[in-house]
PDB file of C-alpha atoms in Angstrom:
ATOM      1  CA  UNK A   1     -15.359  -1.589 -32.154  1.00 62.00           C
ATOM      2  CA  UNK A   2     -14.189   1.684 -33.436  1.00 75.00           C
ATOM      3  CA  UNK A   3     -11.507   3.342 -30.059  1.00 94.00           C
ATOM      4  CA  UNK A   4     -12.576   5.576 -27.453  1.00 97.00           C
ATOM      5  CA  UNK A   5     -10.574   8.400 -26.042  1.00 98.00           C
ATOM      6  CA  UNK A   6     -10.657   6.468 -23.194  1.00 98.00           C
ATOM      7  CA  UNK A   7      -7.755   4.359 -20.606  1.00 98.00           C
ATOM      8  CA  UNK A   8      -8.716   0.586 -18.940  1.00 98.00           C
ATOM      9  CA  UNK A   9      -6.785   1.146 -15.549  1.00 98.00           C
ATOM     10  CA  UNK A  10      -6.267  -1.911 -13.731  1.00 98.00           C
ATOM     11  CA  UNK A  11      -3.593  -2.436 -11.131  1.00 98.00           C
ATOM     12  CA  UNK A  12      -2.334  -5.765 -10.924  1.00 98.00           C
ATOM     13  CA  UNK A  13       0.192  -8.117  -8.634  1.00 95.00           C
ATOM     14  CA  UNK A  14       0.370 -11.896  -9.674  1.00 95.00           C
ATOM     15  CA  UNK A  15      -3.038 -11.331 -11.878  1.00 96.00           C
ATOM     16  CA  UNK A  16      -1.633 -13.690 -14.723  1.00 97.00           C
ATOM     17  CA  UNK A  17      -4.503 -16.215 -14.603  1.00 95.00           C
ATOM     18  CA  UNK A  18      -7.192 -13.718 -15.561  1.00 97.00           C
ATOM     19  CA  UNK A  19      -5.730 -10.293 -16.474  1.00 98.00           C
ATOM     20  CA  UNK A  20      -6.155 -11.282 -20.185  1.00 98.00           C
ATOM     21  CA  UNK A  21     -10.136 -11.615 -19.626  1.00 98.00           C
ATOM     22  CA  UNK A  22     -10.388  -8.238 -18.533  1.00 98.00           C
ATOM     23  CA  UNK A  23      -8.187  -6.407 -20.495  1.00 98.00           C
ATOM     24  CA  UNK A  24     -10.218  -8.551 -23.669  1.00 98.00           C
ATOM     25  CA  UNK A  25     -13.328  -7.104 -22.397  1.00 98.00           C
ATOM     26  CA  UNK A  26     -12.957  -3.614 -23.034  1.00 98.00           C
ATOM     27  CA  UNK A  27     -12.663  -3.662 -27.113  1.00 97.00           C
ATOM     28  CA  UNK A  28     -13.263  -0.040 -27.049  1.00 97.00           C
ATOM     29  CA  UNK A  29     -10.518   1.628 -25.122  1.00 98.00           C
ATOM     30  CA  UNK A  30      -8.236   3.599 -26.787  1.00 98.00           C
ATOM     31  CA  UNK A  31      -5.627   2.733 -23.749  1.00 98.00           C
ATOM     32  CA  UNK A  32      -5.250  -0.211 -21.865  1.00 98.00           C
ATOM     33  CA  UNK A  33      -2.819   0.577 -18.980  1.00 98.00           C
ATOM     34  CA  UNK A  34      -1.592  -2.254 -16.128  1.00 98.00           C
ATOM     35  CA  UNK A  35       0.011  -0.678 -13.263  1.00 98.00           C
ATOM     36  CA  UNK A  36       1.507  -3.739 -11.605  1.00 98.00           C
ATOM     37  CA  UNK A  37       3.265  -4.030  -8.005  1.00 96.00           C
ATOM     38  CA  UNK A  38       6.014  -6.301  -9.235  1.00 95.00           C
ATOM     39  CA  UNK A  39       4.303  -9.243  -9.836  1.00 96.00           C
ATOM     40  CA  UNK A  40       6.535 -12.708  -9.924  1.00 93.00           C
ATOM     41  CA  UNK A  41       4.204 -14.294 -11.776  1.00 95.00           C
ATOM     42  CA  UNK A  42       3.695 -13.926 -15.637  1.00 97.00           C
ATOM     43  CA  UNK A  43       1.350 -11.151 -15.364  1.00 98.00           C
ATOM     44  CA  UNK A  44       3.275  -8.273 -17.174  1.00 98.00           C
ATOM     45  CA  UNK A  45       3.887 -10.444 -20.324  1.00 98.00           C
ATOM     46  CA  UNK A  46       0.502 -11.658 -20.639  1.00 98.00           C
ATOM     47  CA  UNK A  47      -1.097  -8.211 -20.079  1.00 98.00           C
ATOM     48  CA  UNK A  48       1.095  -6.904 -22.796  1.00 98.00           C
ATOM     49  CA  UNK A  49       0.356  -9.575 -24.816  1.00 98.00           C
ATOM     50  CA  UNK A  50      -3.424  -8.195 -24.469  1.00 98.00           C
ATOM     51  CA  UNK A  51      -2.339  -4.687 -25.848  1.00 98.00           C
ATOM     52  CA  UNK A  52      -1.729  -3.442 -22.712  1.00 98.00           C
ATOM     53  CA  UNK A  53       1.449  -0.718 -21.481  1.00 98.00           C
ATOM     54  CA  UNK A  54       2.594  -1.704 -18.339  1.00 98.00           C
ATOM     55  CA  UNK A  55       3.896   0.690 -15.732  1.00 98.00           C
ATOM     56  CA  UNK A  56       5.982  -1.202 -12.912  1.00 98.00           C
ATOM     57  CA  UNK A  57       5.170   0.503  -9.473  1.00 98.00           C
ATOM     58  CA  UNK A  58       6.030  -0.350  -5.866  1.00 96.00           C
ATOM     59  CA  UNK A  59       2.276  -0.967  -4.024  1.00 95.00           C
ATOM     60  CA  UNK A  60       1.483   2.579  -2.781  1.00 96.00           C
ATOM     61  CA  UNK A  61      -2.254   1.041  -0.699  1.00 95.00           C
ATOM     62  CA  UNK A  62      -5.042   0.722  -3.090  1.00 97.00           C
ATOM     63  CA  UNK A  63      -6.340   4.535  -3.031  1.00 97.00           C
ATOM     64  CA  UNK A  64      -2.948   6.036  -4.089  1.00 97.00           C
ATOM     65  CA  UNK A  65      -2.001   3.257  -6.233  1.00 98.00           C
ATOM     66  CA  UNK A  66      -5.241   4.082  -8.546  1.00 98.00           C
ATOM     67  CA  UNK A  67      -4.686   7.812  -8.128  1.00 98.00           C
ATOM     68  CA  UNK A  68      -1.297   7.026  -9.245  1.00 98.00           C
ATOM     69  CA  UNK A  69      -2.657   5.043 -12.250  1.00 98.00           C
ATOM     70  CA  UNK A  70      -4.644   8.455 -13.225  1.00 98.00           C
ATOM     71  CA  UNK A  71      -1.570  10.195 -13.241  1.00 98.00           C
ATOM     72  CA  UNK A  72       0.255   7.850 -15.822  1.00 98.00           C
ATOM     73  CA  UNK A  73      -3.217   7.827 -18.196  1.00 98.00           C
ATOM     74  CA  UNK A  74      -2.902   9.096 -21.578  1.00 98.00           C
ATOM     75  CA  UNK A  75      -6.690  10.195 -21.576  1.00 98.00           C
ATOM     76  CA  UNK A  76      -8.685  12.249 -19.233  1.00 98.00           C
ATOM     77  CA  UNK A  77     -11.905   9.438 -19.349  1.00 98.00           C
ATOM     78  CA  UNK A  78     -10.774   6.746 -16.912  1.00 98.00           C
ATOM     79  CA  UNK A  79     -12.513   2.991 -16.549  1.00 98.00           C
ATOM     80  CA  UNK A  80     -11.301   1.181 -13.529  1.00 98.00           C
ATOM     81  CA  UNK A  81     -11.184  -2.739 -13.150  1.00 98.00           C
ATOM     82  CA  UNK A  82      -9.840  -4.944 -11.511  1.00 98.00           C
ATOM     83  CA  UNK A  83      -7.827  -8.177 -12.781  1.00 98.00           C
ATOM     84  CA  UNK A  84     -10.350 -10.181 -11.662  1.00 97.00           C
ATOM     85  CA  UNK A  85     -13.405  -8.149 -13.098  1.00 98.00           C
ATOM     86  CA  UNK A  86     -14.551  -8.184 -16.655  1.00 98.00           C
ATOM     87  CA  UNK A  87     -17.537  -6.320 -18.984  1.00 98.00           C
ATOM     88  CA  UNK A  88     -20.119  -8.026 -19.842  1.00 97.00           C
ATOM     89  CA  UNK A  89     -21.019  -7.838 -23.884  1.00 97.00           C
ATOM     90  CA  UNK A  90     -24.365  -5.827 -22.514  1.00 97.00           C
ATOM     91  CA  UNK A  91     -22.413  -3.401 -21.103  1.00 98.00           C
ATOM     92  CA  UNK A  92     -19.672  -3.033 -23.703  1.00 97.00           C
ATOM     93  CA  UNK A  93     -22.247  -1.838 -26.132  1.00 97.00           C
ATOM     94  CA  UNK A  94     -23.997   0.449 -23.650  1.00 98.00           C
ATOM     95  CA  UNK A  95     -20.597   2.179 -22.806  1.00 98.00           C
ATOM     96  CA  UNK A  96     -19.667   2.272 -26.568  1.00 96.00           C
ATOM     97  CA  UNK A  97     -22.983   3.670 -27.461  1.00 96.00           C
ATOM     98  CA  UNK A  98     -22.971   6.341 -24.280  1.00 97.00           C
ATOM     99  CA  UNK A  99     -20.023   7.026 -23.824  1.00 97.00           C
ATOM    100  CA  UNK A 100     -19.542   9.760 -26.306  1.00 97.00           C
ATOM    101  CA  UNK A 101     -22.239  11.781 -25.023  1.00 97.00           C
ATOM    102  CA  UNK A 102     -20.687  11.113 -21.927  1.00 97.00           C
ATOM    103  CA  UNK A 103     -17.316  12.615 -22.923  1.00 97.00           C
ATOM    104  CA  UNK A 104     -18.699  15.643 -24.126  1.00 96.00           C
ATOM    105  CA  UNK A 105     -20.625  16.898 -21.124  1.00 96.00           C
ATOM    106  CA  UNK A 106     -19.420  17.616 -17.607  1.00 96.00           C
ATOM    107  CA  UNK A 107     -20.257  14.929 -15.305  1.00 97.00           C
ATOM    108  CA  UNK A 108     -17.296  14.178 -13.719  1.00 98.00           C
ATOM    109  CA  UNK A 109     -17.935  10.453 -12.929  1.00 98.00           C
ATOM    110  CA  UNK A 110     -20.497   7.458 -14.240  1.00 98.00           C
ATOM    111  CA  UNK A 111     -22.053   5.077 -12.202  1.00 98.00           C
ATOM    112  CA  UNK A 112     -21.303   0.789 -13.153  1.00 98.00           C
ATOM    113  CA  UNK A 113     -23.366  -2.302 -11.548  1.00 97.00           C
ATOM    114  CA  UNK A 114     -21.758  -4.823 -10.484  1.00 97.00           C
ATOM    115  CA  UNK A 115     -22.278  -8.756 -10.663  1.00 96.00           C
ATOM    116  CA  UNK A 116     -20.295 -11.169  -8.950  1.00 94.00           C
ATOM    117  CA  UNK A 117     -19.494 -14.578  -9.315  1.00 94.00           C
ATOM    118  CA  UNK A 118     -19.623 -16.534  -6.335  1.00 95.00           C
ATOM    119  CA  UNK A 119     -18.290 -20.114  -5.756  1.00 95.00           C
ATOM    120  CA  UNK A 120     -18.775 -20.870  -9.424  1.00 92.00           C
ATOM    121  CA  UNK A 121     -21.738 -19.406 -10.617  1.00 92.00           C
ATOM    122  CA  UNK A 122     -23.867 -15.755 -10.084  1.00 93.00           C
ATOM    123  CA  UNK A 123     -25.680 -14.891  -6.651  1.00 95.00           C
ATOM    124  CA  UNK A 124     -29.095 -14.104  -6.753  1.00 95.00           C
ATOM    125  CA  UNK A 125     -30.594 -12.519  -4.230  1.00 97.00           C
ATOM    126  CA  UNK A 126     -27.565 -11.777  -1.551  1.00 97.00           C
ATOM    127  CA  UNK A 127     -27.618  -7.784  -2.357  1.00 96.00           C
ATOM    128  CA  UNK A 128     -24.218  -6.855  -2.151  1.00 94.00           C
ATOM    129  CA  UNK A 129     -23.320  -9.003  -5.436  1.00 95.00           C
ATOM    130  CA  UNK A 130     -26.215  -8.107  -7.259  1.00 94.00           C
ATOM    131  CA  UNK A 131     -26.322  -4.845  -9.484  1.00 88.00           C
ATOM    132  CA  UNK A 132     -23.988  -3.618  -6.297  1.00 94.00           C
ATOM    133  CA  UNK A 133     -23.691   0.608  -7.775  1.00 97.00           C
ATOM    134  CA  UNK A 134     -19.679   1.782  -7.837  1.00 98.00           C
ATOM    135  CA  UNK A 135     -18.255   4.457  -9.396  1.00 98.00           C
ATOM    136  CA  UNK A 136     -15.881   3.018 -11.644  1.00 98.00           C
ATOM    137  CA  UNK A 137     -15.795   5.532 -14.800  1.00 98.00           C
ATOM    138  CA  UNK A 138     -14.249   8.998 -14.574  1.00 98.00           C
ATOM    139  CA  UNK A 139     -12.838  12.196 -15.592  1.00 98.00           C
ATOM    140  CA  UNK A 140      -9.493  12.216 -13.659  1.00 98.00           C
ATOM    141  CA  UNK A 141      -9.767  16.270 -13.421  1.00 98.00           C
ATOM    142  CA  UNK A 142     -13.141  16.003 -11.534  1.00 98.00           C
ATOM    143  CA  UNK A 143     -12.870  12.898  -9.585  1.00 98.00           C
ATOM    144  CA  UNK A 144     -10.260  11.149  -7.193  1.00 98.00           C
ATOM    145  CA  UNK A 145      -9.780   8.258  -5.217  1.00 98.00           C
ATOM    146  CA  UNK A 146      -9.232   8.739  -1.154  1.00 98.00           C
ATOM    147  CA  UNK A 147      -6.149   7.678   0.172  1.00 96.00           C
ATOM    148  CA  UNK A 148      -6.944   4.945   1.748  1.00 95.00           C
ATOM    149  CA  UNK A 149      -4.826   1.835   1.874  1.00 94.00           C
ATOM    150  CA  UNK A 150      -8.116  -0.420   1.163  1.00 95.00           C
ATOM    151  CA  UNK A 151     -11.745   0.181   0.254  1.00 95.00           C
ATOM    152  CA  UNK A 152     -11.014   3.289  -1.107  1.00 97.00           C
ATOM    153  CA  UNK A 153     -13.613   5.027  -2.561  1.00 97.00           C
ATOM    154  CA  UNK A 154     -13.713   7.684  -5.975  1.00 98.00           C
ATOM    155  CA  UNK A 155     -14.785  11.437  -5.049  1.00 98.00           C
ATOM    156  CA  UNK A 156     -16.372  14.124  -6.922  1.00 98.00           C
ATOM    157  CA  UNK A 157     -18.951  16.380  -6.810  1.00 97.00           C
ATOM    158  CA  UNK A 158     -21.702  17.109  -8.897  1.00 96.00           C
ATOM    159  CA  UNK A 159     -24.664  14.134 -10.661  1.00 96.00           C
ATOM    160  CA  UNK A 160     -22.401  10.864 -11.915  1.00 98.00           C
ATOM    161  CA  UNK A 161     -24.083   9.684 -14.715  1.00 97.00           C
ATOM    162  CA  UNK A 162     -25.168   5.991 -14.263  1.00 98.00           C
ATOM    163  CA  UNK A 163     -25.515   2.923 -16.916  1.00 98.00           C
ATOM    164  CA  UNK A 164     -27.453  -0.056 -16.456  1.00 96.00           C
ATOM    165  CA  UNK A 165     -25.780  -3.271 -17.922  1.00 97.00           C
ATOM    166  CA  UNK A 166     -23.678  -5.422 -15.350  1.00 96.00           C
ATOM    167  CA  UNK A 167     -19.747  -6.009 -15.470  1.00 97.00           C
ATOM    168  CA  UNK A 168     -18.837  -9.210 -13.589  1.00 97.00           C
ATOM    169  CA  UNK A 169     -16.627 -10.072 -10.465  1.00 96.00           C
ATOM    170  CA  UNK A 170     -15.040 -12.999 -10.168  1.00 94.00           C
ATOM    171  CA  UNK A 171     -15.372 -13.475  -5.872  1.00 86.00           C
ATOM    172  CA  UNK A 172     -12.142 -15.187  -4.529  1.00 86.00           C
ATOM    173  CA  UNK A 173     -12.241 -17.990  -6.516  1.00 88.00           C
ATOM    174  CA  UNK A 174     -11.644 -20.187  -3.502  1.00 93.00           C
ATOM    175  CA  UNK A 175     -12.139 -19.860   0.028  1.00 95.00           C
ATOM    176  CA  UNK A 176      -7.966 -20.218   0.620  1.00 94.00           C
ATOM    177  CA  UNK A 177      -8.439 -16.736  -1.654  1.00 91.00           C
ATOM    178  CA  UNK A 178     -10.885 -15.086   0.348  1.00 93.00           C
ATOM    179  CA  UNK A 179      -8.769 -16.217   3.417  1.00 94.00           C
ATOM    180  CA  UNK A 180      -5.624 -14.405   2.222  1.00 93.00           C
ATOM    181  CA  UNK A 181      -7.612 -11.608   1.606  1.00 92.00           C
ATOM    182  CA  UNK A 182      -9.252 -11.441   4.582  1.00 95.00           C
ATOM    183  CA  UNK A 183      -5.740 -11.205   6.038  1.00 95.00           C
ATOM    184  CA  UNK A 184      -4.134  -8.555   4.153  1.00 94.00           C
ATOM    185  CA  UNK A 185      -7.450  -6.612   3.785  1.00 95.00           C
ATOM    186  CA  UNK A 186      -7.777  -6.588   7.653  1.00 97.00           C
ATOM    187  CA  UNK A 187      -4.007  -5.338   8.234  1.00 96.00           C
ATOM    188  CA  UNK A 188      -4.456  -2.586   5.449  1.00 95.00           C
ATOM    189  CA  UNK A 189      -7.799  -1.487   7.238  1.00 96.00           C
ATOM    190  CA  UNK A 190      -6.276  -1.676  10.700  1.00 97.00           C
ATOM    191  CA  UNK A 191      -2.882   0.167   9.353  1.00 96.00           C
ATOM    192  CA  UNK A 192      -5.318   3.196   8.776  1.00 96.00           C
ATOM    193  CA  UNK A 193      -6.904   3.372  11.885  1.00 97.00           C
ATOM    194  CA  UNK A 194      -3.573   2.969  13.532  1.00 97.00           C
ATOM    195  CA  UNK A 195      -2.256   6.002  11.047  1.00 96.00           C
ATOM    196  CA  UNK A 196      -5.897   8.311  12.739  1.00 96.00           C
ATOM    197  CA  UNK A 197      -5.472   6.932  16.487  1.00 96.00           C
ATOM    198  CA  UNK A 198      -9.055   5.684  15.972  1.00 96.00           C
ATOM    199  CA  UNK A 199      -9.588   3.913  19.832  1.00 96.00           C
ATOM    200  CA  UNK A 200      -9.911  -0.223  20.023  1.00 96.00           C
ATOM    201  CA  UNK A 201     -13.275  -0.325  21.430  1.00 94.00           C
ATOM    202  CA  UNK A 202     -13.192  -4.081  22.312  1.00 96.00           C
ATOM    203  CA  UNK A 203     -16.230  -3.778  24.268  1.00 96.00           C
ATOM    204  CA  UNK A 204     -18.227  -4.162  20.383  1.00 95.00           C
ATOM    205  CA  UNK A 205     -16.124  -6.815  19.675  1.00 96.00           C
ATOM    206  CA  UNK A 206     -18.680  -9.737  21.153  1.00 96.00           C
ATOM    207  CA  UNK A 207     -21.469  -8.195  19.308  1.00 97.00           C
ATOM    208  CA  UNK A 208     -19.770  -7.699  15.844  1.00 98.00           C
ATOM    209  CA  UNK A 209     -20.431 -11.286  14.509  1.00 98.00           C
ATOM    210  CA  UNK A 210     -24.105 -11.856  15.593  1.00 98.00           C
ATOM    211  CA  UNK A 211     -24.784  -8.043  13.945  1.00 98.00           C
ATOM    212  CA  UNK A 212     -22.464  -8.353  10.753  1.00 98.00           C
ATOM    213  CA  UNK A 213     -23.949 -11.556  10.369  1.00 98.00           C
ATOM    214  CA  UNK A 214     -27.457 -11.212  10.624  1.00 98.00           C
ATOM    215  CA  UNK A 215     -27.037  -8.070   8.433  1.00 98.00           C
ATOM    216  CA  UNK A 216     -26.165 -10.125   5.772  1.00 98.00           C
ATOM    217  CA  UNK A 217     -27.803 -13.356   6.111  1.00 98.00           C
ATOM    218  CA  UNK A 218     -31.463 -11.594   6.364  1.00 98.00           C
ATOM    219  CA  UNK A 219     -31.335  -7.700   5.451  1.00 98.00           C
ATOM    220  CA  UNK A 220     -28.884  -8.485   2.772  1.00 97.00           C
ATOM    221  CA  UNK A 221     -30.703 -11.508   1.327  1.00 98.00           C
ATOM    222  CA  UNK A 222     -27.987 -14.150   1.570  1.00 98.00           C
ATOM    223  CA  UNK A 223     -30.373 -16.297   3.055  1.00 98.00           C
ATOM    224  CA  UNK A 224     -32.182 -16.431  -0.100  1.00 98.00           C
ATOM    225  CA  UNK A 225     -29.197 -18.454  -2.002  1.00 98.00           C
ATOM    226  CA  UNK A 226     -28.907 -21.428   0.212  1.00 97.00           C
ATOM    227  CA  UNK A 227     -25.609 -22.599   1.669  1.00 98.00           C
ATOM    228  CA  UNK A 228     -23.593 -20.449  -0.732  1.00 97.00           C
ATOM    229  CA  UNK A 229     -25.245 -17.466   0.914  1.00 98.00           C
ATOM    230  CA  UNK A 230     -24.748 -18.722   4.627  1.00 98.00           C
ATOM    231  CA  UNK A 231     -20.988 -19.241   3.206  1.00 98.00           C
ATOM    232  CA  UNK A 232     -20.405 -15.875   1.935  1.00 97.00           C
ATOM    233  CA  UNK A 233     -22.112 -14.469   5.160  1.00 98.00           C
ATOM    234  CA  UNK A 234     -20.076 -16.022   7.691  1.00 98.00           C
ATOM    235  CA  UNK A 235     -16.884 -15.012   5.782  1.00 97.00           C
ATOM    236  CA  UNK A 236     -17.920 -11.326   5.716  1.00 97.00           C
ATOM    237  CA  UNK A 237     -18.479 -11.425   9.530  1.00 98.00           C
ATOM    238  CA  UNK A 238     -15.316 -13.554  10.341  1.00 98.00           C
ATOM    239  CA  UNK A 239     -13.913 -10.070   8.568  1.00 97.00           C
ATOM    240  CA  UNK A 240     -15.580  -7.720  10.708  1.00 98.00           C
ATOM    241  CA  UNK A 241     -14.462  -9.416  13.405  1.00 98.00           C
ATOM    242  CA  UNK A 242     -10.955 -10.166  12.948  1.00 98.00           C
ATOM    243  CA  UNK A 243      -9.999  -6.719  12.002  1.00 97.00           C
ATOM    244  CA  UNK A 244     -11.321  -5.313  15.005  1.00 98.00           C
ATOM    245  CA  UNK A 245      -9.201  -8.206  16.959  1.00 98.00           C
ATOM    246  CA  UNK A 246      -6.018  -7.688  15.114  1.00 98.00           C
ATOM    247  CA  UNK A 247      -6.129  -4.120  15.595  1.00 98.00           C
ATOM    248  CA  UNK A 248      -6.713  -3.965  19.394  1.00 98.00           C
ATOM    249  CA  UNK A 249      -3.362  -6.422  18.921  1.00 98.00           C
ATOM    250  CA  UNK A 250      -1.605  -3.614  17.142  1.00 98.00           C
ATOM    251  CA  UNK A 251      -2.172  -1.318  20.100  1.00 97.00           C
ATOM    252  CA  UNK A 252      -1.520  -3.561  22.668  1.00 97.00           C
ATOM    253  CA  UNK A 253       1.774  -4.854  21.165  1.00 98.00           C
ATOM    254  CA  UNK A 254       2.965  -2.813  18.519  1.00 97.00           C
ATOM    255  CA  UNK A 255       5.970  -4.696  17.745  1.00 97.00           C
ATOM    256  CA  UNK A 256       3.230  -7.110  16.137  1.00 97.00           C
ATOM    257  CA  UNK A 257       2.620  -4.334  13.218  1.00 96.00           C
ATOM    258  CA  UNK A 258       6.558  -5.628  11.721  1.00 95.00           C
ATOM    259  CA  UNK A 259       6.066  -8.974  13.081  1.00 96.00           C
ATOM    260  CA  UNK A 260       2.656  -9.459  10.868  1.00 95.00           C
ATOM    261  CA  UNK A 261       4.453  -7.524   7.911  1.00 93.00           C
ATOM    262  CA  UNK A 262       7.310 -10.277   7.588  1.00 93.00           C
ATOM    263  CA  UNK A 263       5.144 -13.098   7.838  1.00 93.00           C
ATOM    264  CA  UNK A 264       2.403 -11.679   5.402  1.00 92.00           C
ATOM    265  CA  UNK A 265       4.992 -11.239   3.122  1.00 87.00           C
ATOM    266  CA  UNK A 266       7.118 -14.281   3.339  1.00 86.00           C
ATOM    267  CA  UNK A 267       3.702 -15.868   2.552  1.00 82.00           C
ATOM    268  CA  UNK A 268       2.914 -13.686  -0.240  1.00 80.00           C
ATOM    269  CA  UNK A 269       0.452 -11.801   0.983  1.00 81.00           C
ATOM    270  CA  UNK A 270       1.151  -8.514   1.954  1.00 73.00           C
ATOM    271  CA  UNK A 271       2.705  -6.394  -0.420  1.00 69.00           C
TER     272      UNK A 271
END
């Protein structure tokens, strides 16, 4: 495929067993960059050894970590992935075909779908991991992410363009993944409420599961893909849950904010 003015962004930390997919998957780029959090594992070498530059970077919290990765971009048109996201072939030759026209207007941003992988094999039905809309592809002087430590989101104003071909996620491949990253993704989440005094309100705490749950299970379809829906249900509302537990623990003991930290790192999990 002939190059795009265009930079793969992905930021990486001990991504070595699939940062070579994903980097592979975008033929087209003119750029690959990895910004990696000092990794331990092999994950630098092999993502150079997928044409990628590396730039080493202390973890900054998702949001300013990509709005960092902008910054060190050799080309205004950004695609972000993650390690453990790929393109599909469908939507490799949409972007190559598109994205030209793309460049040349002023949109400031282009919708992706996304497809994920769950326990092996697609989901069909639970709607969050099917054709799930994020805005992944930008011009990094019209569009940038919030600060946000975790589920950050891209900003911009104006129509984002939007193409229709799926890129796949690859869901925790294991449940000891999601488990971790229920962990960290919980203490990042409750680390920004902490940071805008946002109250405990424990009295919604008995009612989170039974809502979060049911919200997925039957308005979000998961019923609809047997146990592996159930699964992937429960797990979302153990996470609504436990943040809201772990942060009325950071306001009733602070000195558990440092405590968590040292174990969550020792363990290789927070960064």
């Amino acid at each position: 495929m002939a190059a795009l003015p265009l930079t793969l962004a992905v930021i990486t930390h001990n991504e070595a067993d699939c940062i070579g997919r994903c980097l592979d998957s975008v033929p087209f780029a003119a750029e690959k960059l990895v910004v990696d959090s000092l990794s331990d594992d092999d994950t630098v070498a092999v993502a150079r050894a997928h044409g990628a530059r590396v730039v080493e970077q202390a973890w900054l919290g998702f949001g300013p970590q990509r709005n960092f990765a902008s910054t060190q971009a050799s080309h205004d048109w950004i695609l972000v992935l993650d390690a453990d996201e790929y393109l599909s072939p469908e939507l490799a030759k949409e972007l190559q075909e598109g994205l030209p026209a793309l460049m040349a207007g002023d949109a400031p941003a282009a919708i992706l779908r996304r497809r994920t992988l769950y326990m092996g094999k697609p989901m069909r039905w639970y709607r969050p991991a099917v054709g799930e809309r994020l805005a992944r592809l930008y011009h990094r002087g019209r569009a940038r992410w919030t600060e946000a430590r975790v589920h950050e989101s891209l900003r911009y104003e104006g129509r984002a363009a939007e193409f229709r071909a799926p890129f796949e996620h690859v869901n925790n491949p294991t449940l000891a993944h999601k488990q971790l990253k229920v962990l960290r993704y919980a203490e990042l989440k409750c680390r920004d409420w902490l940071d805008k005094g946002k109250p405990a309100r424990m009295w919604q705490a008995p009612l989170v599961y039974p809502a979060a749950f049911l919200k997925d299970y039957l308005l979000r379809l998961g019923c609809l893909d047997g146990w592996r829906g159930f699964v992937i249900s429960h797990t979302a509302a153990s996470y609504a849950l436990y943040k809201r537990l772990r942060y009325y623990e950071m306001k009733a003991n602070p000195d558990s904010v440092a405590q968590a930290a040292r174990v969550l790192k020792r363990h290789g999990v927070d960064r």
